Amino acid sequence: MSILLADIDATCAALGYSDGQRYHAEPDAIQGLKHLIWILRRDLDNHEYRRHLGCAKVLETDLVYMLPDYVNDNDYADVLIRLLIILTNPTLLLYRDGPPRDNHGRKVFLELIDILQSYKSAFTRASLWSSLCDKLKQSLEIDWALRSEEQSLLIERILVLIRNVLQVPSNPEAECRTDNDSSLHDQVIWALHQSGILDMILHIISSSDEHQFHLHCLEILCLLYREQTAENLAEASMQRSLNEKQRDEQELMAARRREKQRLTTKLPPVRHSRFGGTYVIRNLKSVSDRDIICHQPLERVASIDFDREKQQQKRSHRHVREEAQVTRRSAFSLR
């Protein structure tokens, strides 16, 4: 096990480097990529190799920079797209029986989701999607009857990669985004729009000859609008609606009113905790066999509480929850 982990580190370090303008791959980089695919296909039940690759950040530092520069090389493009699909596979597909219930399994499950969310931030680069769009366009320009099996498989792999990136669940608590702001999901959609891939998807859906890819495209469209409501999409036009402006102004005024009220609220005067004096409860012995001493006036003896100064035990909130439906209003330009 430790030998393969060291092998992963050595393989990632030998892929190449980027000088800021172009990625320079090593002569045997393609063999290293195939070796990573071989390792991931033999992953353990706890997905140790997948998690190790996520911690190594090979996708963010190497793969997303290598693909645009080597997309015209069919061998490199094929291996890179296959590796990206394996790395971005949905977490639930790795667990056939649903999310794990034991503590260690839940921890691994959450770690895999965090890794996917870090991967999603790397796919906000428009140059990456532009290279895939050119590759997709070249295959679609060939008539479906003359298209080879490898070209059809390439189209399907690109669509599956788009699906995998869009299905990564959002994390509103970590992003701290408000309505009318671009979330990570919105940034990925905007990169897809700038690269022209969304136009390619619409072309595939409208073409009866590409019926074998319609299901993938419908799934992509569903994931594109999963955070939007029909009301927000219907109200989107070239200008912001009057109701939307009034609603935003009311929310701003309410926020200012709450802030002003918080600043003007007078703090209660500070009084000593023993201002009321010290009392002795008769016929109730303390640890020293004397009458217990109480520093608060009590109406009833039964109301005495010995747990006030005890610290409450912290409970972990990192439990696996079912993915909730996140609805928000995206940036106006995106809608």
CSV table of N, CA and C in Angstrom, one decimal, residues 48-111:
chain,number,residue,atom,x,y,z
A,48,GLU,N,-8.3,5.1,-0.8
A,48,GLU,CA,-7.1,5.7,-0.3
A,48,GLU,C,-6.3,6.4,-1.5
A,49,TYR,N,-6.2,5.7,-2.6
A,49,TYR,CA,-5.5,6.3,-3.7
A,49,TYR,C,-6.2,7.5,-4.3
A,50,ARG,N,-7.5,7.5,-4.4
A,50,ARG,CA,-8.2,8.7,-4.9
A,50,ARG,C,-8.1,9.8,-3.9
A,51,ARG,N,-8.1,9.6,-2.6
A,51,ARG,CA,-7.9,10.7,-1.7
A,51,ARG,C,-6.5,11.2,-1.7
A,52,HIS,N,-5.6,10.3,-1.9
A,52,HIS,CA,-4.2,10.8,-2.0
A,52,HIS,C,-3.9,11.6,-3.2
A,53,LEU,N,-4.5,11.3,-4.3
A,53,LEU,CA,-4.4,12.2,-5.5
A,53,LEU,C,-5.1,13.5,-5.3
A,54,GLY,N,-6.2,13.5,-4.5
A,54,GLY,CA,-6.9,14.8,-4.2
A,54,GLY,C,-6.0,15.6,-3.3
A,55,CYS,N,-5.4,15.1,-2.4
A,55,CYS,CA,-4.5,15.9,-1.5
A,55,CYS,C,-3.2,16.3,-2.3
A,56,ALA,N,-2.8,15.6,-3.2
A,56,ALA,CA,-1.6,16.0,-4.0
A,56,ALA,C,-2.0,17.1,-5.0
A,57,LYS,N,-3.3,17.3,-5.3
A,57,LYS,CA,-3.7,18.4,-6.2
A,57,LYS,C,-3.1,18.3,-7.5
A,58,VAL,N,-3.0,17.1,-8.1
A,58,VAL,CA,-2.5,16.9,-9.4
A,58,VAL,C,-3.4,17.5,-10.5
A,59,LEU,N,-4.7,17.4,-10.2
A,59,LEU,CA,-5.6,18.0,-11.2
A,59,LEU,C,-5.5,19.5,-11.3
A,60,GLU,N,-5.4,20.2,-10.2
A,60,GLU,CA,-5.3,21.6,-10.2
A,60,GLU,C,-4.0,22.2,-10.7
A,61,THR,N,-2.9,21.4,-10.5
A,61,THR,CA,-1.6,21.9,-10.8
A,61,THR,C,-1.0,21.4,-12.1
A,62,ASP,N,-1.6,20.3,-12.6
A,62,ASP,CA,-1.0,19.7,-13.8
A,62,ASP,C,-2.0,19.4,-14.9
A,63,LEU,N,-3.1,18.7,-14.6
A,63,LEU,CA,-4.0,18.2,-15.6
A,63,LEU,C,-4.7,19.3,-16.4
A,64,VAL,N,-5.2,20.3,-15.6
A,64,VAL,CA,-6.0,21.3,-16.3
A,64,VAL,C,-5.1,22.3,-17.1
A,65,TYR,N,-3.8,22.3,-16.9
A,65,TYR,CA,-2.9,23.0,-17.7
A,65,TYR,C,-2.3,22.2,-18.8
A,66,MET,N,-2.3,20.9,-18.7
A,66,MET,CA,-1.7,20.1,-19.7
A,66,MET,C,-2.7,19.9,-20.9
A,67,LEU,N,-4.0,19.8,-20.5
A,67,LEU,CA,-5.0,19.5,-21.5
A,67,LEU,C,-5.1,20.6,-22.6
A,68,PRO,N,-5.2,21.9,-22.3
A,68,PRO,CA,-5.3,22.9,-23.4
A,68,PRO,C,-4.1,22.8,-24.4
A,69,ASP,N,-2.9,22.5,-23.8
A,69,ASP,CA,-1.7,22.6,-24.7
A,69,ASP,C,-1.5,21.3,-25.5
A,70,TYR,N,-2.1,20.2,-25.0
A,70,TYR,CA,-1.9,18.9,-25.7
A,70,TYR,C,-3.2,18.3,-26.2
A,71,VAL,N,-4.2,19.2,-26.4
A,71,VAL,CA,-5.5,18.7,-26.8
A,71,VAL,C,-5.4,18.2,-28.3
A,72,ASN,N,-4.5,18.7,-29.1
A,72,ASN,CA,-4.4,18.3,-30.5
A,72,ASN,C,-3.7,17.0,-30.7
A,73,ASP,N,-3.0,16.5,-29.6
A,73,ASP,CA,-2.4,15.2,-29.6
A,73,ASP,C,-3.5,14.2,-29.2
A,74,ASN,N,-3.8,13.3,-30.1
A,74,ASN,CA,-5.0,12.4,-29.8
A,74,ASN,C,-4.6,11.5,-28.7
A,75,ASP,N,-3.4,11.0,-28.6
A,75,ASP,CA,-3.1,10.1,-27.5
A,75,ASP,C,-3.1,10.8,-26.1
A,76,TYR,N,-2.6,12.0,-26.0
A,76,TYR,CA,-2.6,12.8,-24.8
A,76,TYR,C,-4.1,13.2,-24.4
A,77,ALA,N,-4.8,13.6,-25.4
A,77,ALA,CA,-6.2,14.1,-25.2
A,77,ALA,C,-7.1,12.9,-24.7
A,78,ASP,N,-6.9,11.7,-25.3
A,78,ASP,CA,-7.7,10.6,-24.8
A,78,ASP,C,-7.4,10.2,-23.4
A,79,VAL,N,-6.1,10.1,-23.1
A,79,VAL,CA,-5.7,9.7,-21.7
A,79,VAL,C,-6.1,10.7,-20.7
A,80,LEU,N,-5.9,12.0,-21.0
A,80,LEU,CA,-6.3,13.1,-20.1
A,80,LEU,C,-7.8,13.1,-19.8
A,81,ILE,N,-8.6,13.0,-20.8
A,81,ILE,CA,-10.0,13.0,-20.6
A,81,ILE,C,-10.5,11.8,-19.8
A,82,ARG,N,-9.9,10.7,-20.0
A,82,ARG,CA,-10.3,9.5,-19.3
A,82,ARG,C,-9.9,9.7,-17.8
A,83,LEU,N,-8.7,10.2,-17.5
A,83,LEU,CA,-8.3,10.4,-16.2
A,83,LEU,C,-9.1,11.5,-15.4
A,84,LEU,N,-9.5,12.5,-16.2
A,84,LEU,CA,-10.4,13.5,-15.6
A,84,LEU,C,-11.7,13.0,-15.2
A,85,ILE,N,-12.3,12.1,-16.1
A,85,ILE,CA,-13.6,11.5,-15.8
A,85,ILE,C,-13.5,10.6,-14.5
A,86,ILE,N,-12.4,9.9,-14.4
A,86,ILE,CA,-12.3,9.0,-13.2
A,86,ILE,C,-12.2,9.8,-12.0
A,87,LEU,N,-11.4,10.9,-12.0
A,87,LEU,CA,-11.2,11.7,-10.8
A,87,LEU,C,-12.4,12.5,-10.4
A,88,THR,N,-13.3,12.9,-11.4
A,88,THR,CA,-14.5,13.7,-11.1
A,88,THR,C,-15.7,12.8,-11.0
A,89,ASN,N,-15.6,11.5,-10.9
A,89,ASN,CA,-16.8,10.7,-10.7
A,89,ASN,C,-17.6,11.1,-9.5
A,90,PRO,N,-18.9,11.1,-9.6
A,90,PRO,CA,-19.7,11.4,-8.4
A,90,PRO,C,-19.4,10.5,-7.2
A,91,THR,N,-19.5,11.0,-6.0
A,91,THR,CA,-19.1,10.2,-4.9
A,91,THR,C,-20.1,9.1,-4.6
A,92,LEU,N,-21.3,9.4,-4.9
A,92,LEU,CA,-22.3,8.3,-4.6
A,92,LEU,C,-22.2,7.1,-5.5
A,93,LEU,N,-21.5,7.3,-6.7
A,93,LEU,CA,-21.3,6.2,-7.6
A,93,LEU,C,-20.2,5.2,-7.0
A,94,LEU,N,-19.4,5.7,-6.1
A,94,LEU,CA,-18.4,4.9,-5.5
A,94,LEU,C,-19.0,4.0,-4.4
A,95,TYR,N,-20.2,4.4,-3.9
A,95,TYR,CA,-20.8,3.6,-2.8
A,95,TYR,C,-22.1,3.0,-3.4
A,96,ARG,N,-22.1,1.8,-3.6
A,96,ARG,CA,-23.3,1.1,-4.3
A,96,ARG,C,-24.5,1.1,-3.3
A,97,ASP,N,-24.2,0.9,-2.0
A,97,ASP,CA,-25.3,0.8,-1.0
A,97,ASP,C,-25.6,2.1,-0.4
A,98,GLY,N,-25.3,3.2,-1.0
A,98,GLY,CA,-25.7,4.5,-0.4
A,98,GLY,C,-24.6,5.1,0.5
A,99,PRO,N,-24.8,6.2,1.1
A,99,PRO,CA,-23.7,6.8,1.9
A,99,PRO,C,-23.4,5.9,3.1
A,100,PRO,N,-22.2,5.8,3.5
A,100,PRO,CA,-21.8,5.0,4.7
A,100,PRO,C,-22.4,5.5,6.0
A,101,ARG,N,-22.6,4.6,6.9
A,101,ARG,CA,-23.2,4.9,8.2
A,101,ARG,C,-22.2,4.9,9.3
A,102,ASP,N,-21.1,4.2,9.2
A,102,ASP,CA,-20.1,4.2,10.3
A,102,ASP,C,-19.3,5.5,10.3
A,103,ASN,N,-18.7,5.8,11.4
A,103,ASN,CA,-18.0,7.1,11.6
A,103,ASN,C,-16.8,7.2,10.6
A,104,HIS,N,-16.0,6.2,10.4
A,104,HIS,CA,-14.9,6.3,9.5
A,104,HIS,C,-15.4,6.4,8.1
A,105,GLY,N,-16.4,5.7,7.7
A,105,GLY,CA,-16.9,5.8,6.4
A,105,GLY,C,-17.5,7.2,6.1
A,106,ARG,N,-18.2,7.8,7.1
A,106,ARG,CA,-18.7,9.1,6.9
A,106,ARG,C,-17.6,10.1,6.7
A,107,LYS,N,-16.5,10.0,7.4
A,107,LYS,CA,-15.4,10.9,7.3
A,107,LYS,C,-14.8,10.8,5.9
A,108,VAL,N,-14.6,9.6,5.4
A,108,VAL,CA,-14.1,9.4,4.0
A,108,VAL,C,-15.0,10.0,3.0
A,109,PHE,N,-16.3,9.8,3.2
A,109,PHE,CA,-17.3,10.3,2.3
A,109,PHE,C,-17.3,11.8,2.2
A,110,LEU,N,-17.2,12.5,3.3
A,110,LEU,CA,-17.1,13.9,3.3
A,110,LEU,C,-15.8,14.4,2.8
A,111,GLU,N,-14.7,13.7,3.0
A,111,GLU,CA,-13.4,14.1,2.4
A,111,GLU,C,-13.5,14.0,0.9
